[in-house]
Coordinates of C-alpha atoms in Angstrom, one line a residue:
Chain A
M60 CA -96.5 -175.8 6.2
R61 CA -98.2 -173.2 4.0
G62 CA -101.4 -173.5 6.0
F63 CA -99.5 -173.0 9.2
I64 CA -97.9 -169.8 8.0
Q65 CA -101.2 -168.5 6.7
I66 CA -102.9 -169.0 10.0
V67 CA -100.0 -167.5 11.9
R68 CA -100.0 -164.5 9.5
R69 CA -103.8 -164.1 9.9
D70 CA -103.7 -164.2 13.7
L71 CA -100.6 -162.0 13.9
H72 CA -102.4 -159.4 11.9
L73 CA -105.4 -159.7 14.2
A74 CA -103.2 -159.5 17.3
L75 CA -101.1 -156.6 16.0
R76 CA -104.0 -154.6 14.9
Q77 CA -105.0 -154.3 18.5
G78 CA -101.3 -154.1 19.6
M79 CA -102.4 -152.9 22.9
D80 CA -102.9 -156.6 23.9
S81 CA -99.3 -157.5 24.3
L82 CA -98.5 -154.1 25.8
M83 CA -101.1 -154.8 28.4
V84 CA -99.7 -158.1 29.2
V85 CA -96.2 -156.6 29.7
A86 CA -97.8 -153.8 31.8
F87 CA -99.5 -156.4 34.1
F88 CA -96.1 -158.3 34.3
V89 CA -94.3 -155.1 35.4
I90 CA -97.0 -154.1 37.9
A91 CA -97.3 -157.5 39.4
V92 CA -93.5 -157.6 40.0
V93 CA -93.4 -154.0 41.3
L94 CA -96.0 -154.8 43.9
F95 CA -93.6 -157.2 45.7
P96 CA -91.2 -154.6 47.1
F97 CA -94.2 -152.8 48.5
G98 CA -95.3 -156.0 50.2
V99 CA -92.0 -157.5 51.2
G100 CA -90.1 -154.2 51.8
P101 CA -87.3 -152.6 49.8
E102 CA -84.5 -154.3 51.5
P103 CA -82.2 -155.4 48.7
N104 CA -81.0 -158.7 50.0
T105 CA -84.5 -160.2 50.6
L106 CA -85.6 -158.8 47.1
A107 CA -82.5 -160.4 45.5
R108 CA -83.3 -163.8 47.1
I109 CA -86.9 -163.9 46.0
A110 CA -86.3 -162.1 42.6
P111 CA -86.3 -165.3 40.4
G112 CA -89.4 -166.7 42.0
V113 CA -91.3 -163.4 41.8
I114 CA -90.4 -162.8 38.2
W115 CA -91.3 -166.3 37.2
V116 CA -94.6 -166.4 39.0
A117 CA -95.5 -163.0 37.5
A118 CA -94.5 -164.2 34.0
L119 CA -96.6 -167.3 34.4
L120 CA -99.7 -165.3 35.5
S121 CA -99.3 -162.7 32.7
S122 CA -98.9 -165.4 30.0
M123 CA -102.2 -166.8 31.3
L124 CA -104.0 -163.6 30.9
S125 CA -104.5 -163.7 27.2
L126 CA -104.9 -167.5 27.0
E127 CA -108.7 -167.3 27.3
R128 CA -109.1 -165.4 24.1
L129 CA -106.9 -167.9 22.2
F130 CA -109.9 -169.7 20.7
Q131 CA -112.7 -167.7 22.2
T132 CA -113.1 -165.1 19.5
D133 CA -112.9 -167.7 16.7
F134 CA -115.3 -170.0 18.6
E135 CA -117.9 -167.3 19.0
D136 CA -118.0 -166.1 15.4
G137 CA -117.9 -169.7 14.1
S138 CA -114.5 -169.4 12.2
L139 CA -113.2 -172.1 14.5
E140 CA -115.4 -174.6 12.8
L141 CA -114.2 -173.4 9.4
L142 CA -110.6 -173.7 10.6
A143 CA -111.4 -177.3 11.7
L144 CA -112.8 -178.1 8.2
Q145 CA -109.7 -177.0 6.4
P146 CA -107.4 -179.6 4.7
V147 CA -104.7 -178.5 7.2
A148 CA -104.9 -180.7 10.3
L149 CA -106.5 -179.1 13.4
E150 CA -103.2 -179.7 15.3
I151 CA -101.4 -177.4 12.9
T152 CA -104.0 -174.7 13.5
V153 CA -103.7 -175.1 17.3
M154 CA -99.9 -175.0 16.9
A155 CA -100.2 -171.8 14.8
K156 CA -102.4 -170.2 17.5
V157 CA -100.0 -171.2 20.2
S158 CA -97.1 -169.6 18.3
V159 CA -99.0 -166.4 17.8
H160 CA -99.9 -166.4 21.6
W161 CA -96.2 -166.9 22.4
L162 CA -95.1 -164.1 19.9
T163 CA -97.7 -161.7 21.5
T164 CA -97.1 -162.6 25.1
G165 CA -94.1 -164.9 25.8
L166 CA -91.7 -162.8 23.7
P167 CA -92.6 -159.4 25.3
L168 CA -92.3 -161.0 28.7
I169 CA -88.7 -162.1 27.9
I170 CA -87.9 -158.6 26.7
A171 CA -89.3 -157.0 29.8
A172 CA -87.7 -159.5 32.2
P173 CA -84.2 -157.9 32.5
L174 CA -85.7 -154.6 33.4
L175 CA -87.6 -156.3 36.2
A176 CA -84.5 -158.2 37.3
V177 CA -82.9 -154.8 37.8
L178 CA -85.9 -153.6 39.8
M179 CA -85.7 -156.7 41.9
N180 CA -82.0 -156.3 42.4
L181 CA -81.3 -159.7 40.9
P182 CA -77.5 -160.4 41.0
I183 CA -76.0 -159.7 37.6
E184 CA -74.9 -163.3 36.9
G185 CA -78.6 -164.3 37.1
F186 CA -79.7 -162.3 34.1
V187 CA -78.6 -164.7 31.3
P188 CA -80.0 -167.8 32.8
L189 CA -83.3 -166.0 33.5
I190 CA -83.5 -165.1 29.8
I191 CA -82.6 -168.6 28.7
A192 CA -85.0 -170.3 31.2
L193 CA -87.8 -167.9 30.2
S194 CA -87.3 -168.5 26.5
L195 CA -87.5 -172.3 27.2
G196 CA -90.3 -172.0 29.7
T197 CA -92.8 -169.5 28.1
P198 CA -93.4 -171.6 24.9
A199 CA -94.2 -174.6 27.2
L200 CA -96.6 -172.4 29.2
S201 CA -98.3 -171.3 26.0
L202 CA -98.6 -174.9 24.8
I203 CA -100.0 -176.3 28.1
G204 CA -102.3 -173.2 28.4
A205 CA -103.7 -173.9 24.9
I206 CA -105.2 -177.2 26.1
G207 CA -106.9 -175.3 29.0
A208 CA -108.2 -172.6 26.6
A209 CA -109.6 -175.3 24.3
L210 CA -111.2 -177.1 27.2
I211 CA -113.2 -174.2 28.5
L212 CA -114.8 -173.3 25.1
G213 CA -118.5 -172.8 25.6
S214 CA -118.3 -173.0 29.4
R215 CA -120.0 -170.5 31.6
R216 CA -117.1 -169.1 33.7
G217 CA -114.2 -169.2 31.3
G218 CA -111.4 -167.1 32.8
I219 CA -111.3 -168.3 36.4
L220 CA -111.9 -171.9 35.4
L221 CA -108.9 -171.7 32.9
S222 CA -106.5 -170.7 35.7
L223 CA -107.8 -173.4 38.0
L224 CA -107.2 -176.0 35.3
V225 CA -103.9 -174.8 34.0
L226 CA -101.9 -173.6 37.0
P227 CA -101.3 -177.1 38.6
L228 CA -99.8 -178.2 35.2
Y229 CA -97.5 -175.1 35.2
I230 CA -95.8 -176.1 38.5
P231 CA -93.0 -178.2 36.9
V232 CA -92.0 -175.4 34.5
L233 CA -92.1 -172.9 37.4
I234 CA -89.9 -175.1 39.7
F235 CA -87.2 -175.8 37.1
G236 CA -87.3 -172.2 35.7
V237 CA -86.7 -170.7 39.1
S238 CA -84.1 -173.2 40.2
A239 CA -82.2 -172.7 36.9
V240 CA -81.6 -169.0 37.9
D241 CA -81.0 -169.8 41.6
A242 CA -78.4 -172.4 40.6
V243 CA -76.3 -169.9 38.7
I244 CA -76.6 -167.3 41.5
G245 CA -75.6 -170.0 43.9
G246 CA -72.5 -170.6 41.8
F247 CA -73.6 -173.9 40.3
S248 CA -74.2 -174.6 36.6
A249 CA -77.8 -174.4 35.5
K250 CA -77.4 -177.2 32.9
P251 CA -79.5 -179.8 34.6
Q252 CA -82.4 -177.5 35.2
L253 CA -82.3 -176.1 31.6
L254 CA -82.1 -179.6 30.2
I255 CA -85.2 -180.6 32.1
L256 CA -87.0 -177.4 31.0
S257 CA -86.1 -178.1 27.3
G258 CA -87.2 -181.7 27.9
I259 CA -90.6 -180.5 29.1
L260 CA -90.8 -178.2 26.1
V261 CA -89.9 -180.9 23.6
A262 CA -92.5 -183.2 25.1
A263 CA -95.1 -180.5 25.1
L264 CA -94.5 -179.6 21.4
P265 CA -96.2 -182.7 20.0
L266 CA -98.5 -183.6 22.9
C267 CA -100.2 -180.3 23.6
P268 CA -101.4 -179.5 20.1
W269 CA -102.7 -183.0 19.8
A270 CA -104.7 -182.8 23.1
G271 CA -105.7 -179.2 22.3
A272 CA -107.1 -180.3 18.9
A273 CA -109.0 -183.1 20.6
A274 CA -110.5 -180.6 23.0
V275 CA -111.3 -178.1 20.2
R276 CA -112.8 -180.9 18.1
Q277 CA -115.3 -182.0 20.8
G278 CA -115.8 -178.3 21.6
I279 CA -117.2 -177.4 18.3
E280 CA -119.5 -180.5 17.8
Chain B
M553 CA -111.6 -195.4 85.5
T554 CA -107.9 -194.5 85.0
R555 CA -107.6 -197.0 82.2
L556 CA -110.2 -195.1 80.1
S557 CA -108.7 -191.6 80.8
E558 CA -105.3 -193.1 80.1
F559 CA -106.5 -194.6 76.9
L560 CA -108.2 -191.3 75.9
D561 CA -105.0 -189.4 76.7
M562 CA -103.2 -191.4 74.0
G563 CA -99.8 -190.7 75.5
G564 CA -100.4 -187.0 75.6
Y565 CA -101.1 -186.8 71.9
A566 CA -104.9 -186.9 72.3
H567 CA -105.2 -183.4 70.7
F568 CA -103.9 -184.8 67.4
I569 CA -105.1 -188.3 67.2
W570 CA -108.8 -187.8 68.1
P571 CA -109.3 -184.8 65.8
S572 CA -107.8 -186.7 62.8
Y573 CA -110.1 -189.6 63.4
A574 CA -113.0 -187.2 63.9
V575 CA -112.3 -185.4 60.6
V576 CA -112.0 -188.7 58.8
A577 CA -115.4 -189.8 60.2
V578 CA -117.1 -186.5 59.4
V579 CA -115.9 -186.4 55.8
M580 CA -116.5 -190.0 55.0
L581 CA -119.9 -190.3 56.7
G582 CA -120.9 -186.9 55.4
L583 CA -120.1 -187.9 51.8
L584 CA -122.0 -191.1 52.2
I585 CA -125.1 -189.5 53.8
I586 CA -125.2 -186.7 51.3
S587 CA -124.9 -189.1 48.3
Q588 CA -127.7 -191.3 49.7
R589 CA -129.9 -188.4 50.3
E590 CA -129.3 -187.0 46.8
L591 CA -130.1 -190.4 45.4
R592 CA -133.4 -190.6 47.4
T593 CA -134.6 -187.2 46.3
A594 CA -133.6 -187.9 42.7
Q595 CA -135.6 -191.2 42.8
R596 CA -138.6 -189.4 44.3
D597 CA -138.5 -186.7 41.6
L598 CA -138.3 -189.4 39.0
D599 CA -141.3 -191.2 40.4
A600 CA -143.2 -187.9 40.5
L601 CA -142.3 -187.2 36.8
D602 CA -143.1 -190.8 35.8
A603 CA -146.6 -191.0 37.1
P604 CA -148.1 -187.5 37.3
E605 CA -151.5 -188.9 36.3
E606 CA -152.0 -191.0 39.5
A607 CA -150.5 -188.2 41.5
Q608 CA -153.3 -185.7 40.6
Chain C
M1145 CA -117.2 -207.5 30.4
F1146 CA -117.8 -203.7 30.6
H1147 CA -119.9 -203.5 27.6
R1148 CA -122.5 -205.7 29.2
F1149 CA -123.1 -202.7 31.6
A1150 CA -123.4 -200.2 28.8
N1151 CA -127.1 -199.9 29.3
P1152 CA -128.0 -198.2 32.6
T1153 CA -131.0 -200.4 33.6
R1154 CA -129.0 -203.6 33.7
F1155 CA -126.3 -201.7 35.7
L1156 CA -128.9 -200.4 38.1
R1157 CA -130.1 -204.0 38.8
F1158 CA -126.5 -205.1 39.3
A1159 CA -125.8 -202.2 41.6
A1160 CA -128.9 -202.7 43.7
V1161 CA -127.8 -206.4 44.3
V1162 CA -124.2 -205.7 45.0
Q1163 CA -124.4 -202.6 47.1
P1164 CA -125.6 -204.1 50.4
W1165 CA -122.7 -206.6 50.3
I1166 CA -120.2 -203.9 49.7
A1167 CA -121.7 -201.8 52.5
G1168 CA -121.5 -204.6 55.0
L1169 CA -118.0 -205.4 54.0
T1170 CA -116.9 -201.8 54.4
V1171 CA -118.4 -201.5 57.9
L1172 CA -116.8 -204.8 58.9
L1173 CA -113.3 -203.9 57.6
I1174 CA -113.2 -200.4 59.0
S1175 CA -114.5 -201.4 62.4
A1176 CA -111.9 -204.2 62.5
G1177 CA -109.2 -201.8 61.4
L1178 CA -110.3 -199.3 64.0
Y1179 CA -110.3 -202.0 66.7
F1180 CA -106.7 -203.2 65.8
G1181 CA -105.5 -199.7 65.2
L1182 CA -106.7 -198.0 68.3
F1183 CA -106.9 -200.8 70.9
D1184 CA -104.8 -203.7 69.9
S1185 CA -101.5 -202.4 68.5
P1186 CA -98.5 -201.0 70.4
A1187 CA -97.5 -197.3 70.3
D1188 CA -94.4 -196.8 68.1
Y1189 CA -91.2 -196.7 70.2
Q1190 CA -90.1 -193.5 68.5
Q1191 CA -93.3 -191.6 67.6
G1192 CA -95.4 -192.7 70.6
A1193 CA -99.1 -192.9 70.0
T1194 CA -99.1 -190.5 67.1
V1195 CA -98.4 -193.4 64.9
R1196 CA -102.1 -194.2 65.3
I1197 CA -102.8 -191.3 62.9
M1198 CA -101.0 -193.4 60.3
Y1199 CA -104.0 -195.8 60.2
V1200 CA -106.1 -193.1 58.6
H1201 CA -103.5 -190.9 57.0
V1202 CA -101.8 -193.6 54.8
P1203 CA -105.0 -195.2 53.5
S1204 CA -106.4 -191.8 52.6
A1205 CA -103.3 -191.0 50.7
W1206 CA -103.5 -194.4 48.9
M1207 CA -107.1 -193.8 48.1
A1208 CA -106.4 -190.2 46.8
L1209 CA -104.1 -191.7 44.2
F1210 CA -106.2 -194.8 43.6
C1211 CA -109.3 -192.7 42.9
Y1212 CA -107.4 -190.4 40.5
T1213 CA -106.1 -193.4 38.6
S1214 CA -109.6 -194.9 38.3
L1215 CA -110.9 -191.5 37.3
A1216 CA -108.3 -191.3 34.5
I1217 CA -109.1 -194.9 33.4
A1218 CA -112.9 -194.2 33.4
C1219 CA -112.3 -191.1 31.4
G1220 CA -110.1 -193.0 28.9
V1221 CA -112.8 -195.7 28.5
A1222 CA -115.4 -192.9 28.1
L1223 CA -113.5 -191.1 25.4
I1224 CA -112.3 -194.2 23.5
W1225 CA -115.3 -196.4 23.6
K1226 CA -118.0 -193.7 24.3
H1227 CA -119.1 -195.9 27.2
P1228 CA -122.0 -194.0 28.9
L1229 CA -121.4 -195.6 32.3
A1230 CA -117.7 -194.7 32.3
D1231 CA -118.5 -191.0 32.2
L1232 CA -120.8 -191.4 35.1
A1233 CA -118.3 -193.5 37.0
A1234 CA -115.7 -190.7 36.5
K1235 CA -118.1 -188.0 37.7
A1236 CA -119.0 -190.1 40.7
T1237 CA -115.3 -190.9 41.6
A1238 CA -114.1 -187.3 41.6
P1239 CA -115.7 -186.0 44.8
I1240 CA -114.7 -189.2 46.7
G1241 CA -111.1 -188.8 45.5
A1242 CA -111.1 -185.1 46.4
G1243 CA -112.4 -186.0 49.9
F1244 CA -109.7 -188.6 50.4
T1245 CA -107.0 -186.1 49.2
F1246 CA -108.4 -183.5 51.7
L1247 CA -108.3 -186.1 54.5
A1248 CA -104.7 -187.1 53.6
L1249 CA -103.7 -183.4 53.9
V1250 CA -105.6 -182.8 57.2
T1251 CA -104.4 -186.0 58.9
G1252 CA -100.9 -185.4 57.5
S1253 CA -100.8 -182.0 59.0
L1254 CA -102.2 -183.3 62.3
W1255 CA -99.5 -185.9 62.3
G1256 CA -96.9 -183.4 61.3
K1257 CA -97.6 -181.0 64.2
P1258 CA -96.4 -183.4 67.0
M1259 CA -93.7 -184.9 64.7
W1260 CA -92.2 -181.9 63.0
G1261 CA -93.7 -179.1 65.2
A1262 CA -95.6 -177.4 62.4
W1263 CA -99.1 -177.7 61.0
W1264 CA -97.9 -177.5 57.4
V1265 CA -94.5 -178.5 56.2
W1266 CA -93.6 -178.3 52.5
D1267 CA -92.7 -182.0 52.5
A1268 CA -92.6 -183.5 49.1
R1269 CA -95.5 -185.9 49.7
L1270 CA -97.8 -183.3 51.3
T1271 CA -97.1 -180.8 48.5
S1272 CA -97.8 -183.3 45.8
M1273 CA -101.1 -184.2 47.6
L1274 CA -102.0 -180.5 47.6
V1275 CA -101.4 -180.3 43.8
L1276 CA -103.5 -183.5 43.4
L1277 CA -106.3 -181.7 45.2
F1278 CA -106.2 -178.9 42.7
L1279 CA -106.3 -181.4 39.9
Y1280 CA -109.5 -182.9 41.4
L1281 CA -111.0 -179.4 41.9
G1282 CA -110.2 -178.5 38.3
Y1283 CA -111.8 -181.7 37.0
M1284 CA -115.0 -181.1 39.1
A1285 CA -115.2 -177.4 38.2
L1286 CA -114.8 -178.2 34.5
N1287 CA -117.3 -181.0 34.7
N1288 CA -120.2 -178.7 35.9
A1289 CA -119.1 -175.6 33.9
F1290 CA -121.3 -176.5 30.9
D1291 CA -125.1 -176.5 30.6
D1292 CA -125.0 -179.7 28.6
P1293 CA -123.6 -182.5 31.0
A1294 CA -122.4 -184.6 28.1
R1295 CA -120.3 -181.7 26.9
G1296 CA -118.9 -181.3 30.5
A1297 CA -118.1 -184.9 30.8
K1298 CA -116.2 -185.0 27.5
S1299 CA -114.1 -181.9 28.1
S1300 CA -113.3 -182.9 31.7
S1301 CA -112.3 -186.4 30.6
I1302 CA -109.6 -184.8 28.4
L1303 CA -108.5 -182.8 31.4
A1304 CA -108.3 -185.9 33.6
L1305 CA -106.1 -187.6 31.1
V1306 CA -103.8 -184.6 30.7
G1307 CA -103.7 -184.3 34.5
F1308 CA -102.9 -188.0 34.8
V1309 CA -100.0 -187.8 32.5
N1310 CA -98.7 -184.8 34.6
V1311 CA -99.0 -186.5 38.0
P1312 CA -95.6 -188.3 37.8
I1313 CA -94.0 -185.1 36.3
I1314 CA -95.4 -183.0 39.2
K1315 CA -94.3 -185.7 41.7
F1316 CA -90.8 -185.7 40.3
S1317 CA -90.4 -182.0 40.2
V1318 CA -91.9 -181.5 43.7
N1319 CA -89.5 -184.1 45.1
W1320 CA -86.6 -182.5 43.3
W1321 CA -87.7 -179.0 44.5
N1322 CA -88.1 -180.3 48.1
T1323 CA -84.7 -181.9 48.3
L1324 CA -83.2 -178.7 46.9
H1325 CA -84.7 -176.5 49.6
Q1326 CA -84.6 -179.2 52.3
P1327 CA -85.3 -177.2 55.5
A1328 CA -82.6 -178.3 57.9
S1329 CA -85.0 -178.6 60.9
V1330 CA -87.4 -181.1 59.3
V1331 CA -86.9 -184.6 60.6
K1332 CA -87.1 -186.7 57.5
M1333 CA -90.1 -188.9 58.5
G1334 CA -89.0 -192.2 57.0
G1335 CA -91.8 -194.8 57.0
P1336 CA -92.1 -196.2 60.5
S1337 CA -90.7 -199.7 60.6
I1338 CA -94.0 -201.5 59.9
H1339 CA -94.3 -204.1 62.7
A1340 CA -96.7 -206.9 61.9
S1341 CA -99.1 -205.7 64.6
M1342 CA -99.2 -202.3 62.9
L1343 CA -99.5 -203.8 59.4
T1344 CA -102.9 -205.5 60.0
P1345 CA -104.8 -202.4 61.0
L1346 CA -103.2 -200.5 58.1
L1347 CA -104.2 -203.1 55.5
L1348 CA -107.7 -203.5 57.1
M1349 CA -108.2 -199.7 56.8
G1350 CA -106.8 -199.6 53.3
V1351 CA -109.1 -202.3 52.0
G1352 CA -112.0 -200.9 54.0
F1353 CA -111.5 -197.5 52.4
T1354 CA -111.4 -199.1 48.9
T1355 CA -114.7 -200.9 49.5
Y1356 CA -116.1 -197.6 51.0
Y1357 CA -115.1 -195.9 47.7
L1358 CA -116.9 -198.6 45.7
W1359 CA -120.0 -198.3 47.9
V1360 CA -120.2 -194.5 47.6
M1361 CA -119.4 -194.6 43.9
L1362 CA -122.3 -197.0 43.3
I1363 CA -124.6 -194.7 45.1
R1364 CA -123.4 -191.7 43.1
I1365 CA -123.6 -193.5 39.8
R1366 CA -127.2 -194.6 40.5
Y1367 CA -127.9 -190.9 41.4
E1368 CA -126.4 -189.7 38.1
V1369 CA -128.3 -192.3 36.1
T1370 CA -131.6 -191.3 37.8
N1371 CA -130.7 -187.6 37.1
N1372 CA -130.2 -188.3 33.4
K1373 CA -133.5 -190.1 33.3
I1374 CA -135.2 -187.1 34.9
R1375 CA -133.6 -184.7 32.5
A1376 CA -134.6 -186.8 29.5
L1377 CA -138.2 -187.0 30.8
Q1378 CA -138.4 -183.3 31.4
R1379 CA -137.1 -182.7 27.9
R1380 CA -139.6 -185.1 26.4
Q1381 CA -142.5 -183.5 28.4
A1382 CA -141.3 -180.1 27.4
A1383 CA -141.4 -181.3 23.8
T1384 CA -144.8 -182.9 24.0
G1385 CA -146.0 -179.8 26.0
E1386 CA -145.0 -177.5 23.1
S1387 CA -146.6 -179.8 20.5
Q1388 CA -150.0 -179.7 22.4
I1389 CA -150.2 -175.9 22.6

């Protein structure tokens, strides 16, 4: 556990030193959502109907922005190999990196989401489920994304390739995240959707670091 | 002659049935021919590399 | 049994012997399937002649899933037992599977137009097939994204396994999402009652497509083996070249 906290603290320092990073992610999130009214038109009812979907898709894309650099910087300066040689299991290191990624991108997205829900005229009862769904969904997105980030280490076209690999795997999280909010707006309880979302998260917690570590291990050989 | 045109007409759905068979034929035969051609060129390159002495 | 084929030369001999038989079988099966499908079976009482598209649409959809499963198995074997041929088999399977997925989508849409009145309908099966196509493209993109092919093979194998685990989850969530937003106008296209006369062409085409897959896979594996030999020779010549200078 000590090793985990050390890596998290180290990466957090690195991330916060260039604090701009999470600010930029939130800025992208806001801009992406604000574009939709220009495209679809300012008419409140249509905006309200597509609000959960738009917010979720934008959150998904923004959380993917900083995935590429999850291992890249350490891979290039060789510290990834050192991390792999540590007594702490590589899975723990991957888990630490994922939690730092969530803290620097997932959390800011959740904080910014209500503001965008107002912009998109989301009905007021949809706010709480949106926050709950996002707080269950964004960690799963970071976990699944970490596998993609590890897989593209050392490849030629990293960024674009990462999105092609990871987006199909994000679809279940997107579907249940959006339908959780839609259900509450439609007057139903969002319990089933939120349960499935937490199921995906709980499954992703052990499996993704394991697969990510395997990808990193064969990446640094 | 009517039997042929009647057959080709496919109960009025000719525009959907024949294109789907056509696209299946194009993709499957295309993949087969491309793979075989790639194999042939690879084998030729291999032979060229294997025996450059006789070739010169 | 598989370990006997670990070394490529023995596999090449086996492939050269078996390939003509598989090719002949494929041509035979598909022509029989086409004959029964187009000439010798009745039009469906409900869907009219469009049911004939089923004879290419359904086998393509079967093959799309069958190829992805064999891709995942080959990747598993490659990762666990470091079997050299399994990597090549996976790399050979991917384009064929992607081709079948594309065909399933196109023929599905061509069948959907007369049946549902729209080229593309977000029906659960068509949508899952679309996601499967992205999984294939991801695998192929990752496979050639590295300069060293062995590196590409290993990393895309992990992706194929992760993808394979996700296929049922995606299928489940797409079905769920589809029933939630069930557009009222779509006629739920239940499987047509498979009358015996329709079953024969369907099965013939299904088995024919499978032997076609084996045939093209053998060709592509032989291509990959030859390619590896060329790369090895070039490297050795480059090495000897340097030592002479």
